[in-house]
Short mmCIF file of C-alpha atoms in Angstrom, two decimals:
data_model
loop_
_atom_site.label_atom_id
_atom_site.label_comp_id
_atom_site.label_asym_id
_atom_site.label_seq_id
_atom_site.Cartn_x
_atom_site.Cartn_y
_atom_site.Cartn_z
CA MET D 1 69.01 156.03 132.18
CA ILE D 2 69.96 157.82 129.06
CA SER D 3 73.60 158.18 128.09
CA ARG D 4 74.74 161.75 127.59
CA THR D 5 78.26 160.97 126.46
CA LEU D 6 78.03 160.27 122.77
CA SER D 7 78.81 162.63 119.98
CA THR D 8 76.16 164.01 117.70
CA VAL D 9 78.15 163.31 114.56
CA ALA D 10 78.58 159.65 115.39
CA GLY D 11 74.92 159.41 116.27
CA VAL D 12 73.86 160.73 112.87
CA VAL D 13 76.19 158.29 111.14
CA PHE D 14 74.52 155.46 113.02
CA LEU D 15 70.99 156.36 111.97
CA GLY D 16 71.14 154.09 108.93
CA VAL D 17 72.18 151.07 110.94
CA CYS D 18 69.26 151.47 113.30
CA GLY D 19 66.90 150.68 110.47
CA ALA D 20 67.92 147.03 110.87
CA VAL D 21 66.24 146.87 114.25
CA SER D 22 62.78 145.46 113.66
CA ALA D 23 59.35 146.38 114.88
CA ALA D 24 57.98 147.12 118.32
CA PRO D 25 58.30 144.58 121.13
CA VAL D 26 55.76 141.79 121.49
CA GLU D 27 54.25 141.33 124.94
CA ALA D 28 52.46 138.50 126.71
CA VAL D 29 51.33 137.82 130.27
CA LEU D 30 51.12 134.23 131.50
CA ASP D 31 48.22 133.01 133.62
CA ASN D 32 50.50 133.06 136.68
CA GLY D 33 51.15 136.78 136.23
CA MET D 34 54.59 136.67 134.64
CA LYS D 35 55.15 139.23 131.89
CA ILE D 36 57.23 138.51 128.80
CA VAL D 37 58.50 141.18 126.42
CA VAL D 38 60.37 140.20 123.27
CA GLN D 39 62.16 142.65 120.97
CA ARG D 40 63.30 141.22 117.65
CA ASP D 41 66.69 142.42 116.43
CA GLU D 42 67.95 140.47 113.43
CA ARG D 43 71.36 142.02 112.95
CA ALA D 44 73.23 139.08 114.51
CA PRO D 45 72.20 135.50 115.39
CA VAL D 46 72.40 136.14 119.13
CA ALA D 47 70.00 136.89 121.96
CA VAL D 48 69.99 138.59 125.34
CA SER D 49 67.74 137.17 128.02
CA GLN D 50 67.08 139.20 131.18
CA LEU D 51 64.88 138.09 134.04
CA TRP D 52 63.82 141.07 136.16
CA TYR D 53 62.52 140.55 139.69
CA ARG D 54 60.78 143.60 141.13
CA VAL D 55 62.63 143.54 144.43
CA GLY D 56 65.63 145.54 145.57
CA SER D 57 66.95 147.42 148.54
CA VAL D 58 63.94 149.79 148.64
CA ASP D 59 61.88 146.77 149.69
CA GLU D 60 64.10 146.10 152.72
CA VAL D 61 63.71 147.32 156.30
CA ASN D 62 66.11 148.42 158.99
CA GLY D 63 67.99 145.45 160.45
CA ARG D 64 67.40 143.42 157.28
CA THR D 65 69.35 145.38 154.69
CA GLY D 66 71.36 143.66 151.96
CA LEU D 67 68.92 140.75 151.54
CA SER D 68 68.24 141.36 147.85
CA HIS D 69 71.90 141.54 146.93
CA LEU D 70 72.98 138.55 148.99
CA LEU D 71 70.12 136.47 147.58
CA GLU D 72 71.39 137.38 144.11
CA HIS D 73 74.66 135.67 145.07
CA MET D 74 72.85 132.64 146.48
CA MET D 75 70.89 132.16 143.26
CA PHE D 76 74.04 130.64 141.80
CA LYS D 77 74.18 127.99 144.52
CA GLY D 78 72.02 125.59 142.63
CA THR D 79 68.88 123.51 142.70
CA PRO D 80 68.33 119.77 143.21
CA THR D 81 68.78 119.20 139.47
CA VAL D 82 71.34 121.92 138.70
CA PRO D 83 74.05 121.89 141.39
CA ALA D 84 76.07 124.90 142.45
CA GLY D 85 78.21 126.25 139.61
CA GLU D 86 76.39 124.19 137.00
CA PHE D 87 74.19 127.07 135.77
CA SER D 88 77.12 129.16 134.55
CA ARG D 89 78.98 126.09 133.32
CA LEU D 90 76.07 125.07 131.09
CA ILE D 91 75.69 128.60 129.72
CA ALA D 92 79.43 128.76 129.01
CA GLN D 93 79.33 125.32 127.40
CA ALA D 94 76.66 126.69 125.07
CA GLY D 95 78.98 129.56 124.15
CA GLY D 96 77.25 132.17 126.26
CA LYS D 97 77.87 134.17 129.39
CA ASP D 98 75.72 135.08 132.36
CA ASN D 99 75.69 137.32 135.38
CA ALA D 100 73.38 139.33 137.61
CA PHE D 101 73.09 142.63 139.43
CA THR D 102 71.00 144.21 142.15
CA SER D 103 69.74 147.78 142.36
CA ARG D 104 67.50 149.68 144.70
CA ASP D 105 64.50 148.82 142.54
CA TYR D 106 65.09 145.35 141.10
CA THR D 107 67.32 142.30 140.79
CA VAL D 108 68.26 141.13 137.31
CA TYR D 109 69.70 137.85 135.98
CA PHE D 110 70.90 137.79 132.40
CA GLN D 111 72.45 135.63 129.71
CA GLN D 112 73.97 136.53 126.36
CA LEU D 113 74.20 133.60 123.96
CA ALA D 114 73.47 132.27 120.46
CA ALA D 115 69.80 132.73 119.68
CA ASP D 116 69.19 129.01 119.19
CA LYS D 117 70.47 128.36 122.73
CA LEU D 118 67.85 130.60 124.32
CA PRO D 119 65.66 127.67 125.49
CA LEU D 120 68.52 126.52 127.71
CA ALA D 121 68.63 129.90 129.49
CA LEU D 122 64.86 129.92 130.02
CA LYS D 123 64.88 126.38 131.36
CA LEU D 124 67.64 127.16 133.85
CA GLU D 125 65.99 130.39 135.03
CA ALA D 126 62.61 128.72 135.49
CA ASP D 127 64.27 126.00 137.55
CA ARG D 128 65.95 128.37 139.97
CA MET D 129 62.89 130.62 140.22
CA ALA D 130 61.08 127.77 141.97
CA ASN D 131 63.65 125.30 143.21
CA LEU D 132 66.58 127.20 144.68
CA SER D 133 68.33 125.27 147.42
CA PHE D 134 71.44 126.09 149.35
CA LYS D 135 73.22 124.74 152.36
CA ASP D 136 73.98 126.77 155.44
CA SER D 137 77.66 126.30 154.61
CA ASP D 138 77.05 127.88 151.17
CA PHE D 139 75.41 130.82 152.89
CA ALA D 140 78.33 131.23 155.30
CA SER D 141 80.94 131.23 152.56
CA GLU D 142 79.00 133.58 150.27
CA LEU D 143 78.30 135.95 153.14
CA GLN D 144 82.05 136.35 153.57
CA VAL D 145 82.36 137.13 149.85
CA VAL D 146 79.72 139.84 150.12
CA LYS D 147 81.28 141.35 153.25
CA GLU D 148 84.62 141.56 151.47
CA GLU D 149 82.83 143.11 148.48
CA ARG D 150 81.39 145.71 150.82
CA ARG D 151 84.83 146.50 152.24
CA MET D 152 86.26 146.97 148.74
CA ARG D 153 83.35 148.97 147.30
CA THR D 154 82.43 151.10 150.31
CA ASP D 155 84.44 150.89 153.51
CA ASP D 156 87.81 151.31 151.77
CA GLN D 157 86.60 153.74 149.13
CA PRO D 158 86.09 157.50 149.48
CA ALA D 159 83.48 157.33 146.70
CA GLY D 160 81.57 154.56 148.43
CA ILE D 161 81.71 156.28 151.81
CA MET D 162 80.46 159.53 150.30
CA ALA D 163 77.56 157.90 148.48
CA GLU D 164 76.48 155.86 151.49
CA THR D 165 76.74 158.86 153.83
CA LEU D 166 74.78 161.04 151.44
CA PHE D 167 71.74 158.77 151.11
CA ALA D 168 71.74 157.80 154.79
CA ASN D 169 71.58 161.47 155.80
CA ALA D 170 69.51 163.03 153.03
CA PHE D 171 66.64 160.60 153.74
CA VAL D 172 65.10 159.77 157.10
CA ALA D 173 62.22 157.40 156.32
CA ASN D 174 62.46 156.51 152.65
CA PRO D 175 64.22 153.13 152.22
CA VAL D 176 66.38 154.56 149.47
CA ARG D 177 68.62 155.49 152.39
CA TYR D 178 69.72 151.85 152.80
CA PRO D 179 72.86 150.73 150.96
CA ILE D 180 72.14 148.10 148.31
CA ILE D 181 74.86 145.86 149.67
CA GLY D 182 73.52 146.31 153.22
CA TRP D 183 74.93 147.68 156.44
CA MET D 184 77.84 145.61 157.72
CA ASP D 185 76.11 145.02 161.05
CA ASP D 186 73.04 143.68 159.26
CA LEU D 187 75.27 141.33 157.25
CA ASP D 188 76.96 140.19 160.48
CA HIS D 189 73.60 139.15 161.88
CA MET D 190 72.02 137.74 158.74
CA GLN D 191 70.85 134.12 158.88
CA PRO D 192 70.31 131.58 156.08
CA ASP D 193 66.57 131.50 156.78
CA ASP D 194 66.39 135.27 156.22
CA LEU D 195 67.35 134.65 152.61
CA ARG D 196 65.15 131.61 152.21
CA GLN D 197 62.19 133.69 153.39
CA TRP D 198 63.15 136.59 151.09
CA TYR D 199 63.26 134.13 148.19
CA ARG D 200 59.82 132.69 149.03
CA HIS D 201 58.32 136.17 149.38
CA TRP D 202 59.55 137.81 146.20
CA TYR D 203 60.76 135.21 143.70
CA GLY D 204 57.66 134.17 141.85
CA PRO D 205 56.44 134.53 138.26
CA ASN D 206 53.98 137.25 139.28
CA ASN D 207 56.89 139.45 140.45
CA ALA D 208 59.06 138.92 137.37
CA THR D 209 59.39 140.18 133.83
CA LEU D 210 61.30 138.23 131.18
CA VAL D 211 62.86 140.44 128.52
CA VAL D 212 64.41 138.89 125.41
CA VAL D 213 66.09 140.88 122.64
CA GLY D 214 67.72 139.24 119.65
CA ASP D 215 67.36 137.34 116.43
CA VAL D 216 64.36 135.40 117.65
CA ASP D 217 60.75 134.75 116.71
CA PRO D 218 58.78 136.55 119.45
CA GLN D 219 55.90 134.09 119.37
CA ALA D 220 58.29 131.15 119.63
CA VAL D 221 60.00 132.78 122.62
CA ILE D 222 56.65 133.37 124.31
CA ALA D 223 55.65 129.77 123.66
CA GLU D 224 58.91 128.49 125.14
CA ALA D 225 58.58 130.81 128.13
CA ARG D 226 55.03 129.58 128.67
CA ARG D 227 56.30 126.00 128.60
CA GLN D 228 59.09 126.68 131.10
CA PHE D 229 57.53 129.25 133.44
CA GLY D 230 53.82 128.59 132.94
CA PRO D 231 53.57 125.68 135.41
CA LEU D 232 55.06 127.78 138.25
CA LYS D 233 52.67 129.01 140.94
CA PRO D 234 52.40 132.71 141.78
CA VAL D 235 53.55 133.80 145.24
CA ALA D 236 51.70 135.90 147.82
CA LEU D 237 53.69 139.12 147.53
CA PRO D 238 54.24 141.11 150.75
CA GLU D 239 52.36 144.38 151.11
CA ARG D 240 54.39 147.41 150.09
CA ARG D 241 53.40 150.19 152.48
CA PRO D 242 54.10 153.85 151.69
CA GLN D 243 57.22 155.14 153.41
CA LEU D 244 56.84 158.83 152.82
CA GLU D 245 59.75 161.09 153.62
CA PRO D 246 58.96 163.78 156.23
CA GLU D 247 59.44 167.34 155.07
CA GLN D 248 63.01 168.57 155.44
CA LYS D 249 63.22 171.87 157.31
CA GLY D 250 66.66 173.28 156.83
CA ILE D 251 69.99 172.43 155.28
CA ARG D 252 71.80 169.31 156.49
CA ARG D 253 75.58 169.18 156.71
CA VAL D 254 77.65 166.08 157.28
CA SER D 255 81.42 165.63 157.30
CA VAL D 256 83.11 162.27 157.12
CA LYS D 257 86.76 161.38 157.57
CA ALA D 258 88.30 158.74 155.35
CA VAL D 259 91.65 157.76 153.94
CA SER D 260 91.82 159.68 150.70
CA PRO D 261 94.35 161.68 148.71
CA LEU D 262 91.77 164.41 148.03
CA PRO D 263 88.80 166.12 149.69
CA TYR D 264 85.38 165.72 148.07
CA LEU D 265 82.14 167.67 148.19
CA THR D 266 78.58 166.71 147.29
CA LEU D 267 75.53 168.98 147.26
CA ALA D 268 72.29 167.03 146.92
CA TRP D 269 68.71 168.28 146.84
CA LYS D 270 65.68 166.07 147.32
CA VAL D 271 63.66 166.25 144.11
CA PRO D 272 60.72 164.32 142.60
CA ARG D 273 61.01 161.19 140.51
CA LEU D 274 58.91 160.60 137.41
CA GLU D 275 55.68 158.98 138.61
CA LYS D 276 53.49 159.71 135.61
CA VAL D 277 54.70 159.99 132.03
CA ASP D 278 53.25 163.46 131.51
CA GLU D 279 54.71 165.06 134.67
CA GLN D 280 56.94 167.91 133.56
CA PRO D 281 59.28 168.75 136.51
CA PRO D 282 61.43 165.56 136.34
CA TYR D 283 62.11 166.17 132.64
CA ALA D 284 63.24 169.71 133.37
CA LEU D 285 65.52 168.48 136.16
CA TYR D 286 67.03 165.95 133.81
CA MET D 287 67.73 168.61 131.21
CA LEU D 288 69.21 170.86 133.89
CA SER D 289 71.57 168.05 134.89
CA ALA D 290 72.58 167.56 131.25
CA ILE D 291 73.24 171.28 130.79
CA LEU D 292 75.49 171.31 133.84
CA ASP D 293 77.42 168.15 132.98
CA GLY D 294 77.76 165.61 130.20
CA GLN D 295 80.56 166.82 127.97
CA ALA D 296 83.44 169.30 127.96
CA ALA D 297 81.18 172.16 126.80
CA SER D 298 78.80 171.71 129.71
CA ARG D 299 78.62 174.49 132.27
CA LEU D 300 80.33 172.87 135.25
CA PRO D 301 83.52 171.60 133.56
CA ARG D 302 83.77 174.69 131.37
CA ARG D 303 83.28 177.30 134.05
CA LEU D 304 84.58 175.69 137.27
CA VAL D 305 87.42 173.54 135.92
CA ARG D 306 88.79 175.48 132.93
CA GLU D 307 87.77 179.11 133.52
CA GLN D 308 87.65 179.65 137.29
CA ARG D 309 89.96 176.73 138.12
CA VAL D 310 88.20 176.16 141.40
CA ALA D 311 87.78 172.42 140.78
CA THR D 312 89.75 169.61 139.22
CA ASP D 313 86.66 167.54 138.58
CA VAL D 314 82.90 168.20 138.83
CA SER D 315 79.78 166.31 137.92
CA ALA D 316 76.00 166.52 138.09
CA SER D 317 73.60 163.61 138.34
CA TYR D 318 69.88 162.96 138.47
CA ASP D 319 68.01 159.75 137.72
CA MET D 320 64.32 160.41 137.23
CA LEU D 321 63.37 156.70 137.02
CA GLY D 322 63.05 154.69 140.21
CA ARG D 323 60.77 153.58 143.04
CA GLY D 324 62.46 155.40 145.92
CA GLY D 325 63.35 158.99 146.74
CA ALA D 326 65.50 160.94 144.30
CA LEU D 327 68.39 163.38 144.59
CA PHE D 328 69.74 166.01 142.24
CA SER D 329 73.43 166.13 143.09
CA LEU D 330 76.56 168.08 142.26
CA THR D 331 79.92 166.58 143.20
CA GLY D 332 83.38 168.04 142.96
CA VAL D 333 87.02 167.93 143.96
CA PRO D 334 88.58 171.33 144.76
CA ALA D 335 91.58 172.42 142.73
CA GLN D 336 95.00 172.80 144.33
CA GLY D 337 94.90 175.76 146.72
CA LYS D 338 91.09 175.94 146.75
CA THR D 339 88.91 174.97 149.70
CA LEU D 340 85.74 172.93 149.94
CA ALA D 341 83.92 176.12 150.93
CA GLN D 342 85.09 177.90 147.78
CA LEU D 343 83.98 174.97 145.64
CA GLU D 344 80.59 174.86 147.34
CA GLN D 345 80.11 178.56 146.72
CA ALA D 346 81.05 178.16 143.06
CA LEU D 347 78.61 175.27 142.58
CA ARG D 348 75.83 177.19 144.28
CA GLN D 349 76.53 180.19 142.07
CA GLU D 350 76.05 178.09 138.95
CA ILE D 351 72.62 176.97 140.16
CA ALA D 352 71.75 180.52 141.18
CA ARG D 353 72.86 181.86 137.80
CA ILE D 354 70.51 179.52 135.94
CA ALA D 355 67.68 180.28 138.39
CA ARG D 356 68.21 184.01 137.72
CA ASP D 357 69.20 184.16 134.05
CA GLY D 358 67.94 180.90 132.61
CA VAL D 359 69.66 178.90 129.86
CA SER D 360 70.04 179.51 126.17
CA GLU D 361 68.22 177.73 123.38
CA ARG D 362 71.64 176.78 122.01
CA GLU D 363 72.46 174.87 125.20
CA LEU D 364 69.12 173.10 125.12
CA GLU D 365 69.60 172.12 121.50
CA ARG D 366 73.05 170.71 122.31
CA VAL D 367 71.56 168.56 125.05
CA ARG D 368 68.69 167.41 122.83
CA LEU D 369 71.19 166.27 120.20
CA GLN D 370 73.22 164.47 122.87
CA LEU D 371 70.13 162.65 124.07
CA GLN D 372 69.14 161.74 120.54
CA ALA D 373 72.60 160.36 119.82
CA GLY D 374 72.64 158.44 123.09
CA ARG D 375 69.30 156.82 122.37
CA ILE D 376 70.40 155.88 118.87
CA TYR D 377 73.51 154.19 120.21
CA GLU D 378 71.43 152.46 122.85
CA LYS D 379 69.59 150.71 120.04
CA ASP D 380 72.92 149.36 118.78
CA SER D 381 73.15 147.19 121.88
CA MET D 382 70.78 144.30 122.47
CA PHE D 383 71.69 144.42 126.13
CA ALA D 384 70.88 148.14 126.36
CA GLN D 385 67.56 147.63 124.59
CA ALA D 386 66.63 144.93 127.07
CA MET D 387 67.77 147.10 129.97
CA ARG D 388 65.53 149.95 128.86
CA ILE D 389 62.50 147.66 128.56
CA GLY D 390 63.14 145.87 131.85
CA ASN D 391 63.82 149.08 133.75
CA LEU D 392 60.57 150.72 132.65
CA GLU D 393 58.53 147.58 133.34
CA SER D 394 60.07 147.13 136.80
CA ILE D 395 59.48 150.63 138.14
CA GLY D 396 55.83 150.97 137.25
CA PHE D 397 55.93 152.09 133.62
CA SER D 398 55.58 150.19 130.36
CA TRP D 399 57.97 149.77 127.46
CA ARG D 400 55.24 151.58 125.52
CA ASP D 401 56.08 154.73 127.50
CA ASP D 402 59.60 154.86 126.08
CA ASP D 403 58.85 157.11 123.10
CA ALA D 404 56.64 159.42 125.18
CA ILE D 405 59.43 159.88 127.73
CA ASP D 406 61.87 160.81 124.97
CA ALA D 407 59.32 163.17 123.42
CA ASN D 408 58.67 164.88 126.74
CA LEU D 409 62.38 165.36 127.30
CA ALA D 410 62.71 166.94 123.87
CA LYS D 411 59.87 169.38 124.65
CA VAL D 412 61.50 170.89 127.76
CA ASN D 413 62.01 174.62 127.23
CA ALA D 414 64.35 177.17 128.78
CA LYS D 415 61.74 178.55 131.16
CA GLN D 416 61.08 175.08 132.59
CA VAL D 417 64.81 174.50 133.16
CA GLN D 418 65.03 177.84 134.92
CA GLN D 419 62.10 176.88 137.14
CA ALA D 420 63.76 173.54 137.93
CA ALA D 421 66.87 175.38 139.15
CA ARG D 422 64.67 177.55 141.37
CA THR D 423 63.38 174.44 143.17
CA LEU D 424 66.89 173.60 144.42
CA VAL D 425 66.54 175.44 147.72
CA ASP D 426 68.40 175.02 151.00
CA ASP D 427 65.46 173.39 152.78
CA ARG D 428 65.91 170.39 150.47
CA LEU D 429 69.71 170.38 150.53
CA THR D 430 72.18 167.98 152.11
CA VAL D 431 75.90 168.81 151.96
CA VAL D 432 78.44 166.04 152.49
CA THR D 433 82.16 166.76 152.70
CA LEU D 434 84.93 164.21 152.84
CA LEU D 435 87.92 165.28 154.89
CA PRO D 436 90.98 163.32 153.72
CA GLN D 437 93.01 161.36 156.23
CA GLN D 438 96.47 159.85 156.05
CA GLY D 439 96.74 156.08 155.76
CA ALA D 440 96.97 153.18 153.37
CA LYS D 441 95.76 154.05 149.87
CA PRO D 442 92.22 153.01 148.93
CA ARG D 443 92.20 149.82 146.94
CA MET D 444 90.12 151.25 144.11
CA PRO D 445 90.44 155.06 143.98
CA ALA D 446 87.46 156.70 142.35
CA MET D 447 85.65 159.98 141.97
CA PRO D 448 82.38 160.04 143.93
CA GLN D 449 79.35 159.93 141.64
CA GLY D 450 76.65 160.49 144.25
CA ASP D 451 74.97 157.14 143.81
CA GLN D 452 75.80 153.46 143.46
CA SER D 453 72.67 152.36 141.73
CA HIS D 454 73.74 148.82 140.85
CA VAL D 455 75.76 146.26 142.74
CA ARG D 456 77.02 143.11 141.05
#
C-alpha cells in the first residue's frame, strides 16, 4: 500500500537522503524453492529480516477460520532446541526486537536488529519453520488469548463490527469474507491438531520468501540463508481452487446494532484487484480513492465535512494489491442533526459528480505529488522497503514490478478516473449502517476504516 499522507514539500527535501539507498535488490531461489530477496541500505548498521509465508485467511474454509492467525501465535511456543519464549529472549539479548502479523494474504515474522546479528535471526526462523512443537496446554492458553483479542478488536468495537459485517455480506463465495482472526464459533471448536496440520501444509521453504533490508552484503546473506534454510525439505502445498464470486444482482443493505456513541455508514462496491501489472482499471480506482480522501484538500473532507457539514468524518479506501476480492469503500459519521440517509446521499452525489463531470488535472497532479512523496518516505524506512518487497512477492508479483506499478499510477488521466467512478454502480454496492445502542463504552473507540487487513 502506498501512503497518501505525506507532504510534498517534505518529500522533496528528502530526495537527497534517498541517494544513500544502494542498488536494486539481489534475488536468489534455493533448491527447495525458497526465495530470498536482499536490499542493501548502508545508512545505518542495522538490518530488517522478514519471513513471508504465503498463507492467510483467504486460504481458509468455512468452519476452519482463524487458523493462520492462531498459528502465528503458536509459532512463539518453541521447538525442541528453542523452548517457548526463548526466541524473543535471544533476539532481545542481541539488542533486537521481533514480532509477527497475519493478513488475508500472508503471515509475516520479522526481526529488527544490528546487521551483524542477522545470522541469529535466520537460524531461529529456520528452526521454527521445520521444528515447531507445542503442547495441547500451550494451545489452550493461547486460544484464550486470541479469543480475548477478538473481543477487544471486533466484538466490543463498532469499527470491528462494521468491517466484519461488510466483508461477510459483500462477498458470498470469495474467502475474503472470513475475518482474519476467525469467527468466534470456529475458535471455540478449534483443536490443536488443526493447527499442527495447518503448519505441515503451509510452512515450508517453498511457500516462503525471506526479505532482508539493511547494511548487509547481499551475497553473504544469501549464503547464510542457504546454510540455514537450504537443508529443509519442501512441503506438498494444498491445491488452491478458484473461489469465484457469483455476480451480484442488486444493492445489498445491512444494519447492525452495537454499543457506540455514534452511527456509522459504509458504502462499498466490489471492484477488481490488480492481477497484471499493465491492467489500467485498478490504477484509476486507486487515483479516484486518493482524490476523494488523503488530505484536507481532498474532495470528501472539503465538501462533506467543511462545506456541507453533513459529516464529522469521512474516508475512502481501496487496496489494489491482494489475492482475494476487493472493495472500494466510503465510510462516514453523520454530523450532529444529520441522518445516515443524508450522509449516504451526499457520498453518492460525490461519486456521481465525478462520473458526470470528471476531475481536474490540478487534482490529479496533487495526488501524483502525494504518491511521489509517500514513496520517497517509504524508502527512508528499512521496514517499509522490506514490506513492499514481501507484499509484491507474496501476492503473485515481483519486486521488479514496483517501478512499473508506480509508473502506471502516474499515467492515470482524468478520463480514466471518470470511467472508474462510472463503474461504481448499485448492482455492485453493499451498504452497512451501524445503529448506536446504549451500554458500556467500547474499550477502544475507533472510526471504521472498512477493512482490517492485518492482525497482530
